[in-house]
XYZ file of C-alpha atoms in Angstrom:
715
model
C 0.700 -26.604 -30.835
C 2.129 -29.411 -30.813
C 0.792 -31.616 -33.614
C 2.383 -28.936 -36.424
C 6.549 -29.236 -37.612
C 8.289 -27.018 -36.403
C 11.778 -26.246 -37.733
C 15.403 -24.096 -36.586
C 14.427 -19.911 -37.939
C 18.086 -18.808 -36.890
C 18.928 -15.202 -38.682
C 21.667 -13.840 -38.575
C 21.268 -10.233 -38.896
C 24.753 -9.712 -40.051
C 24.377 -5.966 -42.371
C 20.937 -5.575 -42.527
C 17.952 -6.826 -43.159
C 17.767 -10.112 -45.953
C 15.336 -9.486 -49.039
C 14.981 -12.994 -50.505
C 14.354 -13.704 -53.768
C 10.846 -15.250 -55.226
C 11.797 -19.008 -55.163
C 13.592 -18.526 -51.732
C 12.524 -20.127 -48.747
C 11.623 -17.507 -45.462
C 9.274 -17.513 -42.577
C 6.906 -15.154 -41.783
C 4.375 -15.070 -39.180
C 0.894 -13.460 -39.772
C -1.562 -11.841 -37.075
C -4.945 -12.938 -38.533
C -8.436 -12.846 -38.224
C -10.923 -14.787 -36.314
C -9.475 -18.364 -35.032
C -5.658 -19.447 -35.504
C -6.107 -22.704 -35.864
C -9.035 -22.408 -38.568
C -6.460 -19.732 -40.684
C -3.734 -22.632 -40.650
C -5.971 -24.868 -41.431
C -7.519 -22.959 -44.530
C -3.741 -21.312 -45.331
C -2.229 -25.197 -45.761
C -5.216 -26.621 -47.624
C -5.352 -23.432 -49.888
C -1.389 -23.914 -50.685
C -0.144 -26.885 -49.690
C 3.263 -26.287 -50.600
C 3.799 -24.185 -47.429
C 4.600 -24.725 -44.135
C 2.492 -24.810 -40.756
C 5.537 -23.982 -38.380
C 3.610 -22.517 -35.503
C 0.157 -21.872 -34.473
C -0.519 -19.329 -31.577
C -3.470 -19.151 -29.970
C -2.637 -18.132 -26.659
C -0.683 -15.363 -26.654
C -0.877 -14.330 -30.040
C -3.246 -14.903 -32.839
C -1.799 -15.922 -35.257
C 0.126 -18.735 -37.399
C 3.866 -19.007 -38.219
C 4.615 -20.489 -41.982
C 7.692 -21.360 -43.771
C 7.953 -21.380 -47.465
C 8.487 -19.245 -51.125
C 8.191 -15.776 -51.067
C 5.863 -16.323 -54.218
C 3.650 -18.638 -51.787
C 3.706 -16.611 -49.041
C 2.975 -13.853 -51.350
C -0.478 -15.720 -51.607
C -1.569 -15.722 -48.365
C -0.012 -11.543 -47.685
C -3.219 -10.874 -49.853
C -5.888 -13.243 -47.801
C -8.779 -11.388 -45.975
C -7.937 -13.017 -42.726
C -4.386 -11.427 -42.503
C -4.360 -8.018 -40.349
C -0.480 -8.159 -40.242
C 2.819 -9.968 -40.850
C 6.382 -10.168 -39.530
C 9.700 -10.844 -40.063
C 11.219 -13.088 -37.928
C 13.163 -10.990 -35.022
C 16.616 -11.836 -33.844
C 17.232 -12.495 -30.063
C 20.069 -12.322 -27.901
C 20.702 -14.303 -24.813
C 22.040 -11.456 -22.935
C 26.131 -11.932 -21.243
C 29.092 -11.520 -19.863
C 32.016 -13.451 -19.119
C 33.400 -11.842 -15.734
C 34.880 -12.834 -11.857
C 32.613 -15.350 -9.930
C 29.750 -14.324 -7.370
C 27.223 -16.172 -5.524
C 22.896 -16.228 -4.236
C 24.095 -17.276 -0.759
C 24.141 -13.609 0.155
C 20.971 -13.195 -1.016
C 19.453 -15.955 0.613
C 21.050 -15.675 3.987
C 18.115 -13.204 4.582
C 15.546 -15.810 3.543
C 13.013 -17.830 6.003
C 14.425 -21.192 5.740
C 10.633 -22.053 5.642
C 9.924 -20.489 1.885
C 12.402 -22.249 -0.592
C 9.895 -21.935 -4.027
C 8.252 -25.035 -2.993
C 5.766 -26.003 -5.226
C 6.106 -23.184 -7.475
C 6.483 -23.724 -11.291
C 9.209 -21.638 -13.359
C 9.771 -21.481 -16.934
C 12.281 -20.820 -17.960
C 12.563 -19.391 -21.876
C 16.115 -19.240 -22.746
C 18.937 -21.540 -25.113
C 17.657 -24.259 -22.889
C 19.225 -26.097 -19.444
C 21.861 -28.909 -19.198
C 19.211 -30.781 -17.379
C 21.975 -33.578 -16.200
C 23.772 -30.846 -13.946
C 24.037 -31.757 -10.574
C 22.955 -28.970 -8.944
C 19.363 -29.164 -11.400
C 18.406 -32.725 -12.254
C 16.569 -33.153 -9.276
C 14.612 -29.707 -9.746
C 13.637 -29.927 -13.257
C 10.330 -31.437 -14.320
C 10.317 -30.936 -18.109
C 9.973 -28.387 -21.023
C 9.709 -27.574 -24.522
C 12.664 -27.012 -27.922
C 10.592 -24.378 -30.004
C 13.687 -24.830 -32.095
C 14.077 -28.330 -32.963
C 10.404 -28.445 -32.033
C 10.811 -31.489 -30.059
C 10.717 -31.746 -25.973
C 14.223 -31.802 -25.020
C 15.256 -28.514 -24.565
C 19.016 -29.376 -23.981
C 21.786 -26.955 -24.135
C 23.311 -26.602 -27.720
C 26.046 -29.351 -28.105
C 28.791 -28.719 -30.505
C 28.822 -25.788 -32.772
C 27.710 -22.966 -31.292
C 27.256 -24.178 -27.496
C 25.501 -22.658 -25.104
C 25.958 -22.163 -21.348
C 23.095 -19.288 -20.466
C 20.348 -20.940 -19.874
C 22.103 -23.452 -17.348
C 23.830 -20.053 -15.793
C 20.367 -18.424 -15.757
C 18.766 -21.438 -14.271
C 21.069 -22.127 -11.694
C 20.602 -18.947 -9.964
C 16.991 -19.630 -10.083
C 16.601 -22.906 -8.411
C 20.015 -24.907 -8.728
C 19.668 -27.415 -6.121
C 23.658 -28.795 -4.856
C 26.914 -27.688 -4.241
C 25.104 -24.196 -5.146
C 21.618 -23.263 -3.774
C 19.981 -20.709 -6.067
C 17.416 -18.161 -4.517
C 14.611 -20.687 -4.742
C 15.859 -24.300 -4.309
C 13.136 -26.129 -4.478
C 11.279 -24.293 -7.083
C 10.200 -26.549 -10.499
C 12.445 -25.946 -12.765
C 10.895 -26.157 -17.012
C 13.115 -25.275 -19.489
C 11.588 -23.562 -22.928
C 14.695 -23.522 -25.586
C 14.115 -20.348 -28.317
C 17.815 -19.100 -28.474
C 19.658 -21.808 -30.580
C 23.254 -21.869 -32.055
C 25.150 -19.520 -30.418
C 22.607 -18.429 -27.955
C 20.228 -16.531 -30.628
C 16.776 -17.308 -32.288
C 13.999 -15.544 -33.391
C 10.725 -14.126 -32.422
C 8.864 -16.958 -33.727
C 10.568 -19.368 -30.980
C 10.559 -16.343 -28.423
C 6.447 -16.470 -29.348
C 5.899 -19.864 -29.586
C 8.087 -20.792 -26.176
C 5.732 -18.040 -23.975
C 2.550 -19.483 -25.215
C 4.255 -22.951 -24.488
C 4.713 -22.755 -20.786
C 1.496 -20.184 -20.454
C -0.708 -24.183 -21.714
C 1.899 -25.743 -19.545
C 0.683 -23.636 -16.421
C 4.225 -21.553 -15.225
C 3.961 -20.293 -12.770
C 7.094 -17.945 -13.889
C 8.281 -17.238 -16.399
C 12.036 -15.728 -16.966
C 12.684 -14.038 -20.318
C 16.787 -13.359 -19.912
C 16.408 -12.184 -23.253
C 15.571 -8.848 -26.165
C 16.322 -6.409 -28.743
C 17.165 -3.063 -29.085
C 13.563 -1.491 -30.087
C 12.302 0.689 -27.623
C 8.510 0.723 -28.277
C 6.088 -1.267 -26.280
C 4.498 -2.324 -29.467
C 6.756 -4.991 -31.010
C 4.242 -8.464 -30.903
C 6.952 -10.260 -28.022
C 5.927 -7.204 -25.596
C 2.208 -7.812 -26.712
C 3.089 -11.586 -25.605
C 4.287 -10.936 -22.542
C 1.446 -9.058 -21.575
C -1.524 -11.417 -22.293
C 0.633 -13.979 -20.096
C 0.678 -12.048 -17.298
C -3.004 -11.440 -17.931
C -3.298 -15.108 -18.233
C -2.158 -15.107 -14.613
C 1.734 -15.635 -15.215
C 4.060 -13.395 -13.506
C 6.662 -12.742 -16.563
C 10.159 -11.727 -15.360
C 12.752 -9.602 -18.157
C 16.409 -8.415 -18.262
C 16.325 -4.861 -19.242
C 19.096 -5.538 -21.876
C 22.861 -4.466 -22.015
C 22.509 -1.656 -23.862
C 23.906 1.033 -20.763
C 25.000 3.200 -19.787
C 22.732 5.732 -21.841
C 18.616 6.629 -21.401
C 16.030 5.271 -24.073
C 18.269 2.373 -24.142
C 15.045 -0.425 -22.762
C 14.373 -3.129 -25.762
C 11.374 -5.417 -26.124
C 10.514 -7.404 -24.240
C 11.658 -5.079 -21.512
C 9.377 -2.466 -22.952
C 5.735 -4.564 -21.683
C 3.902 -2.001 -19.470
C 3.094 -5.234 -17.148
C 6.484 -7.672 -16.925
C 8.519 -6.788 -13.913
C 11.496 -5.309 -15.837
C 15.019 -6.071 -14.080
C 18.034 -4.194 -14.434
C 21.639 -5.271 -12.561
C 23.331 -3.920 -10.333
C 27.095 -4.898 -8.623
C 27.787 -5.111 -4.685
C 30.673 -3.884 -3.199
C 33.647 -4.865 -4.676
C 37.537 -4.206 -5.711
C 38.186 -3.025 -9.327
C 41.659 -3.245 -10.850
C 43.317 -0.141 -12.145
C 46.480 0.623 -13.668
C 48.984 3.024 -12.673
C 52.975 4.008 -12.477
C 55.582 4.849 -10.366
C 55.184 7.356 -7.867
C 51.644 9.050 -9.650
C 48.858 9.308 -7.487
C 46.331 8.772 -10.736
C 45.415 5.158 -11.112
C 43.203 4.165 -14.780
C 39.580 2.284 -14.033
C 39.972 -0.382 -16.095
C 36.718 -2.093 -18.040
C 37.044 -5.554 -18.860
C 35.286 -6.522 -22.170
C 32.537 -8.521 -22.802
C 33.810 -12.629 -23.585
C 37.650 -10.902 -21.927
C 39.575 -12.947 -19.078
C 39.738 -10.825 -15.575
C 42.561 -8.671 -15.326
C 44.346 -11.263 -13.401
C 47.661 -9.523 -13.850
C 49.676 -9.135 -10.529
C 53.433 -7.781 -11.860
C 54.849 -4.569 -13.506
C 54.417 -4.497 -16.904
C 55.890 -1.852 -19.914
C 53.387 -0.796 -22.297
C 53.295 -0.853 -26.284
C 51.297 2.156 -27.830
C 50.444 0.478 -31.497
C 47.834 3.389 -33.015
C 44.806 1.674 -34.386
C 46.762 -1.724 -34.805
C 46.416 -1.552 -38.192
C 50.274 -2.623 -38.646
C 52.367 -5.814 -37.350
C 53.252 -5.665 -33.896
C 56.560 -5.936 -32.703
C 58.093 -6.816 -29.931
C 54.827 -7.176 -27.993
C 56.421 -10.606 -25.780
C 55.572 -10.004 -22.113
C 53.918 -6.022 -22.634
C 50.275 -4.205 -22.130
C 49.378 -3.536 -25.277
C 47.823 -0.440 -25.615
C 45.325 0.241 -28.459
C 43.697 2.982 -29.900
C 39.947 2.464 -30.250
C 38.655 2.780 -34.404
C 38.482 0.462 -37.835
C 39.822 -2.865 -36.294
C 36.882 -4.752 -34.262
C 38.581 -5.578 -30.161
C 38.458 -9.127 -30.741
C 41.102 -8.875 -34.234
C 42.822 -6.037 -31.820
C 43.149 -8.224 -28.966
C 44.211 -11.344 -31.052
C 46.696 -9.758 -32.836
C 48.295 -8.239 -29.534
C 48.043 -12.280 -28.077
C 49.882 -13.846 -30.789
C 52.906 -11.281 -30.374
C 53.219 -12.320 -27.232
C 51.821 -9.611 -25.509
C 50.283 -9.993 -21.243
C 47.669 -7.547 -21.552
C 45.959 -5.476 -24.059
C 43.896 -2.351 -23.466
C 41.704 -0.086 -25.578
C 41.194 3.466 -25.433
C 37.965 5.824 -27.063
C 38.916 7.493 -30.263
C 36.199 9.778 -28.553
C 34.747 11.524 -25.827
C 33.878 9.422 -22.815
C 33.999 5.968 -22.139
C 32.672 2.737 -24.192
C 31.333 -0.895 -24.078
C 32.734 -3.668 -26.289
C 32.747 -6.894 -26.473
C 34.808 -9.996 -28.228
C 31.920 -11.296 -29.893
C 32.921 -14.866 -28.869
C 36.530 -14.762 -29.977
C 38.330 -16.728 -26.902
C 41.469 -14.692 -25.942
C 43.852 -16.129 -23.158
C 44.662 -12.612 -21.741
C 42.987 -9.957 -20.920
C 41.399 -7.571 -22.434
C 40.195 -3.662 -21.353
C 38.375 -0.352 -21.925
C 39.408 3.283 -20.924
C 38.044 6.557 -21.900
C 40.496 8.796 -24.043
C 41.763 10.769 -21.540
C 43.007 7.662 -20.077
C 44.557 6.246 -22.649
C 46.625 9.287 -23.793
C 47.566 9.650 -19.994
C 48.890 6.037 -20.193
C 50.519 6.896 -23.658
C 52.368 10.179 -21.642
C 53.544 8.176 -18.446
C 53.636 4.622 -19.206
C 55.239 4.911 -22.858
C 56.915 8.317 -22.796
C 58.360 8.514 -19.657
C 58.949 5.088 -20.402
C 57.477 3.927 -17.122
C 55.839 0.005 -15.822
C 52.400 -0.218 -14.840
C 51.352 -1.524 -12.139
C 48.176 -3.234 -11.334
C 46.295 -2.544 -8.186
C 42.898 -2.736 -6.903
C 40.584 -0.735 -5.548
C 37.560 -0.507 -3.604
C 34.028 0.693 -4.867
C 31.159 0.985 -3.540
C 28.145 -0.145 -4.891
C 26.688 1.027 -8.312
C 24.064 0.753 -10.890
C 25.713 -1.580 -13.437
C 27.053 0.836 -16.853
C 26.134 -2.282 -19.493
C 22.262 -2.646 -17.796
C 19.822 -0.762 -20.138
C 18.544 2.426 -19.416
C 14.613 3.620 -19.990
C 11.810 5.493 -20.264
C 10.409 4.138 -22.731
C 9.362 5.517 -25.898
C 5.585 6.480 -26.526
C 4.576 4.984 -23.092
C 6.937 7.157 -21.329
C 7.134 4.440 -19.036
C 9.806 4.005 -16.274
C 11.814 1.499 -16.859
C 13.663 -0.499 -15.265
C 11.444 -1.348 -12.191
C 13.955 -2.283 -10.353
C 17.554 -3.756 -9.749
C 18.833 -6.860 -9.268
C 22.601 -8.531 -8.743
C 24.155 -8.896 -12.198
C 27.583 -8.802 -12.110
C 30.200 -11.310 -10.832
C 27.297 -13.655 -10.651
C 28.787 -17.321 -10.040
C 26.156 -20.011 -11.357
C 25.648 -23.608 -12.786
C 27.060 -24.819 -16.461
C 26.958 -27.336 -18.745
C 30.598 -29.395 -16.789
C 30.687 -26.931 -14.198
C 29.738 -23.387 -12.910
C 30.921 -20.622 -13.716
C 31.125 -16.418 -13.500
C 29.455 -14.098 -15.718
C 27.124 -10.887 -15.780
C 24.884 -9.043 -17.551
C 20.570 -8.014 -16.972
C 20.414 -11.957 -18.417
C 21.594 -12.879 -14.555
C 19.589 -9.811 -12.362
C 16.562 -11.164 -14.063
C 16.881 -14.756 -12.436
C 17.325 -13.676 -8.982
C 14.006 -11.570 -9.496
C 12.147 -14.735 -11.075
C 13.791 -16.527 -8.134
C 12.028 -14.223 -5.350
C 8.828 -13.859 -7.139
C 8.921 -17.967 -6.830
C 9.374 -17.922 -3.003
C 6.770 -14.898 -2.303
C 4.290 -17.187 -4.687
C 4.970 -20.000 -2.247
C 4.128 -17.670 0.357
C 1.295 -16.205 -1.202
C -0.091 -18.970 -3.837
C -3.698 -17.204 -4.088
C -1.609 -13.595 -5.273
C -2.260 -12.172 -8.651
C 1.214 -11.450 -11.236
C -0.215 -7.626 -10.021
C 0.243 -7.909 -6.080
C 3.172 -10.049 -6.443
C 4.660 -7.235 -8.963
C 3.417 -4.716 -6.365
C 5.159 -6.729 -3.232
C 8.252 -7.209 -4.683
C 8.084 -3.059 -6.114
C 7.481 -1.713 -3.334
C 9.589 -2.965 -0.942
C 12.535 -2.393 -2.911
C 15.380 -0.777 -1.267
C 16.056 3.181 -3.438
C 20.361 3.354 -4.210
C 22.415 5.955 -3.905
C 25.884 6.915 -4.248
C 27.867 9.648 -2.111
C 24.124 10.655 -0.879
C 22.950 11.003 -4.202
C 19.889 8.722 -5.736
C 20.292 7.290 -8.921
C 17.934 8.174 -10.416
C 14.755 5.629 -11.565
C 15.406 5.519 -15.342
C 18.678 3.914 -14.090
C 17.032 1.769 -11.446
C 13.396 2.042 -11.019
C 11.979 1.251 -7.494
C 15.482 0.843 -6.272
C 17.495 -2.808 -5.718
C 15.398 -6.352 -5.056
C 14.951 -6.902 -1.537
C 13.219 -10.563 -1.008
C 12.605 -10.788 2.752
C 10.594 -8.334 2.327
C 8.622 -8.688 -0.233
C 7.348 -11.820 1.377
C 6.124 -9.996 3.947
C 5.909 -6.281 3.166
C 4.640 -3.559 5.563
C 3.455 -1.359 2.911
C 1.882 -1.485 -0.437
C 2.454 1.224 -3.328
C 0.657 1.684 -6.913
C 1.015 2.303 -9.684
C 5.174 1.434 -9.424
C 5.959 4.862 -11.185
C 3.936 8.391 -11.083
C 4.548 8.864 -15.396
C 2.590 11.948 -16.082
C 4.194 12.094 -19.697
C 4.823 14.673 -21.740
C 4.136 18.717 -21.524
C 2.890 20.139 -24.334
C 0.512 22.397 -22.884
C 2.325 25.875 -21.596
C 0.411 25.498 -18.645
C 0.700 21.723 -17.878
C -1.782 19.936 -14.711
C -2.066 16.108 -14.405
C -3.265 14.129 -11.548
C -2.383 10.700 -10.698
C -4.445 8.409 -8.049
C -2.261 6.132 -6.526
C -3.342 3.587 -3.665
C -1.341 2.939 -0.188
C -2.100 -0.176 1.861
C -1.228 -1.336 5.566
C -0.838 -4.641 5.478
C 0.025 -5.189 9.315
C -1.787 -5.095 11.791
C -0.588 -2.050 13.517
C -1.912 1.712 12.830
C 0.847 4.157 11.495
C 0.579 7.846 9.540
C 2.171 8.450 6.434
C 4.164 11.313 5.380
C 4.567 12.897 2.400
C 7.572 14.923 1.005
C 7.517 17.203 -2.086
C 11.050 16.603 -4.393
C 13.085 19.898 -4.489
C 11.310 22.900 -5.751
C 12.166 23.994 -9.252
C 10.605 26.819 -10.570
C 7.576 27.021 -12.482
C 7.387 23.421 -10.833
C 4.182 22.775 -8.233
C 3.593 19.988 -6.510
C -0.367 19.359 -4.644
C -0.319 16.127 -2.754
C -1.083 15.208 1.017
C 1.023 16.278 4.461
C 0.151 13.092 5.660
C -2.143 9.805 5.573
C -3.582 7.843 8.463
C -4.070 4.261 8.017
C -5.144 1.641 9.664
C -4.887 -1.939 10.108
C -5.549 -4.066 7.045
C -6.819 -0.066 5.513
C -6.089 0.693 1.406
C -6.763 4.569 0.482
C -6.439 6.726 -2.183
C -4.429 9.163 -2.413
C -3.857 12.055 -5.291
C -0.764 13.502 -6.632
C -0.882 16.162 -8.535
C 1.803 18.123 -10.640
C 1.613 21.553 -12.250
C 4.035 23.779 -14.858
C 4.647 26.362 -16.272
C 6.001 25.724 -19.446
C 8.103 28.805 -20.270
C 10.604 27.838 -17.022
C 10.576 24.380 -17.619
C 13.913 22.921 -19.753
C 13.544 20.475 -22.648
C 14.072 16.597 -21.900
C 13.583 14.116 -19.540
C 13.231 15.539 -16.004
C 12.409 12.508 -12.805
C 12.627 11.803 -9.439
C 11.876 10.675 -6.311
C 8.053 11.819 -4.603
C 9.272 10.897 -0.771
C 7.041 8.631 1.576
C 7.576 8.525 5.536
C 6.928 5.589 7.397
C 7.898 6.274 10.602
C 11.696 5.004 10.302
C 11.029 3.167 7.063
C 11.667 5.449 4.126
C 9.509 5.036 0.600
C 9.974 6.679 -2.893
C 8.109 6.979 -5.679
C 9.724 7.282 -8.573
C 8.397 10.554 -11.129
C 9.058 11.315 -14.625
C 8.142 13.993 -17.270
C 9.288 15.241 -20.047
C 9.217 18.650 -22.417
C 8.930 18.273 -25.828
C 11.167 16.708 -27.297
C 14.340 14.032 -25.701
C 16.951 12.916 -26.931
C 15.458 9.402 -28.083
C 15.476 7.859 -31.175
C 12.257 8.613 -33.366
C 12.999 5.886 -35.722
C 13.695 2.733 -34.977
C 13.452 -1.410 -36.173
C 13.311 0.446 -40.160
C 13.383 -2.601 -42.492
C 13.151 -2.476 -46.104
C 12.285 -5.718 -48.233
C 10.954 -6.154 -51.661
C 7.371 -6.686 -51.366
C 5.570 -10.312 -51.123
C 2.715 -8.518 -52.646
C 3.618 -6.952 -56.008
C 6.031 -7.541 -57.736
C 8.951 -4.309 -58.370
C 7.570 -2.889 -55.416
C 9.186 -2.351 -52.148
C 7.724 -2.909 -48.349
C 8.733 -1.040 -45.946
C 8.073 -1.070 -42.060
C 9.201 1.144 -38.935
C 8.449 2.242 -35.483
C 7.826 5.607 -34.271
C 8.512 6.927 -30.915
C 6.608 10.442 -31.696
C 3.813 11.375 -34.483
C 6.203 13.692 -36.891
C 5.460 16.148 -40.094
C 7.801 14.316 -42.141
C 10.190 11.946 -43.324
C 12.171 10.826 -46.175
C 14.911 7.932 -47.100
C 16.974 7.921 -49.176
C 18.933 4.986 -50.179
C 23.460 4.616 -50.385
C 25.408 1.999 -51.722
C 27.424 0.836 -48.799
C 30.817 1.976 -48.989
C 30.788 4.007 -51.735
C 27.874 5.835 -51.104
C 26.393 6.457 -53.873
C 23.247 7.832 -54.191
C 20.913 4.924 -55.341
C 17.834 8.236 -54.912
C 15.476 9.481 -52.721
C 12.335 6.102 -52.566
C 10.551 7.527 -50.083
C 8.560 10.056 -48.575
C 5.836 10.957 -46.611
C 4.073 12.935 -43.686
C 1.949 13.732 -40.877
C 2.121 9.959 -39.451
C 1.324 8.914 -36.350
C 3.305 7.509 -33.369
C 3.542 3.269 -33.221
C 4.580 1.027 -35.856
C 3.910 1.932 -39.831
C 4.016 -0.113 -42.893
C 3.248 0.157 -46.444
C 3.964 -0.295 -50.391
C 5.811 2.094 -52.715
C 6.392 2.056 -56.014
C 9.946 0.827 -57.606
C 11.823 -1.363 -59.729
C 13.167 -3.960 -56.260
C 14.269 -5.924 -58.891
C 17.223 -4.230 -59.693
C 18.295 -3.795 -56.141
C 21.398 -6.030 -55.211
C 23.331 -6.052 -52.497
C 23.824 -4.057 -48.803
C 22.846 -0.335 -48.933
C 22.179 2.573 -46.270
C 18.984 3.589 -45.591
C 19.218 7.628 -44.868
C 16.051 7.886 -42.851
C 15.236 11.414 -42.057
C 12.546 13.068 -39.809
C 11.437 16.362 -39.598
C 8.934 17.902 -36.950
C 8.548 21.119 -35.504
C 11.287 22.394 -38.002
C 13.703 20.473 -36.439
C 15.197 17.784 -38.284
C 17.237 14.671 -37.303
C 18.961 11.627 -39.106
C 18.841 8.312 -38.565
C 20.891 5.170 -40.509
C 19.964 1.573 -41.142
C 21.684 -1.200 -42.755
C 19.731 -2.515 -45.267
C 20.397 -5.909 -48.018
C 18.975 -7.339 -50.630
C 19.588 -10.581 -52.600
């Protein structure tokens, strides 16, 4: 693959999908039949004015082509072309925050296991391989952004640090020690300036890593398509089939369900969510008040480190000039103006800090979008914001920062499952992702995100691989998930779609005392009036002692019956199949997701198997990834593509002018569409469409209607 040219393809989707003119150069990925190398040669010979950017023949059969739209139209009509994909955007997943160290996890590891001899590929923004903590372990890599052998972090405009931070968590070996400090580090730069890259680069990087013989691949990146059929998810599954263990960050779109995105939706990958150790969080209160308000710093904010008492000033949404803010905490209402603009306005007015309260029910997560604000910026709920106005401003009291100790917890930003269509439980497990200090160009920095959680697991995989070099990716995944420690708070277990199997336990992963497969009981959707499904699980005793397993059913519910053995005896080295059956009377089952754990006791040890079933519908997006472009095949036509999470009765798409919401017209409707990727061409004078639009997609299923909006851009 390295004998072809490869250029920087970074797509900034600011207002939606960009539809190019006939003479504009764009990039598409074409999935082809037969040999992708022969296809590339034939395309170059038949259409010499296009450029082959990459040939995929290991984990994906296709070619990435750059050329003018009118030339790519010819390729799209070739018989060898099965499918064509636009260039998707992938973003490094992190937030700036307070420091933390990997030392706490390494303390339990046997000193003899350090990941020595194990090759770990970091597909990310590159690595600062000159960093003294990484230089000794760095062995090479590739850059699929500039297509050369120098996967250095971006410097100058759009400079990055993400990949270096991830690499340090895995295998730093200097002042800082990673989880596997003797592992061999390889960098694959697939995310360029600003930490953004495309599916072209990500798939190319996976292919390079597989061809270079990586034992482990870390992908701390993702998009927001919650479905298993996206090209990067397929590429990850293929890499695992070829013998590489792939670890993927779940995403930072929590705390709502259905927020895990591709490639974390891969069924075979180890998908990692983030949790936080017990810590002290900042709160704000007033003299004489027992109530405190928890402050959640925004992505990109400096740590809330105010130690004195400060007066507050309320400025609404911040649409007017801020007066008399010097030395005060400025309180904004969320809405209209971006968070970064509010914060910058307050800083320029001399504020000591910023609090933004929600304009609707509940809390929220926010980002400063890369803008460097020297003062702390925090978010609170709408109720908390009104209390701050009442007590702090109306009663003219000064706010005091206090720090409150909190238990370990699932990070609120950590994306939740399940996965649409397959209904898989994701994430698979949790690892530390809050307050993680690691290497960055020029030193060390604390970040947070599932990007920081995933490399803890990649380091653990390297250590397990060193201890058991003969183990396959499936065996490694089984060991890591079987030994995870379930997370609970105040006696309540977090749900499987929040934590998967629980918190990573590296020491137990190396020498597991019990193995369970599969990792979750996925009963799927309940449609029949009387539902019955049986799932076989494999239980294994890898020790040299006989022990008995005792099965405990979940809490009883009306209309729900579980059938499983009460106990099973396992001799040393023995494996047995155990059937777990779920029976339901649909009438008694509420709509939505039902999840929990089947408990297994083995002596003093307790294990939990997640289960999930869903009645009819749940609150997930029925439509995602909607794209509308001027057709590559036929002039004056439009091409659509979208992903359906379930079969639907009817769909229609209306187009509105952005801003004015003038109705451009109904452009598409269809009936009886199947779940998965849907695409096609519709008759329309597409050349008359210019500027930005809003596509309103209406889905009807069983007489219920739902609407989804997607920004669309034409030139």
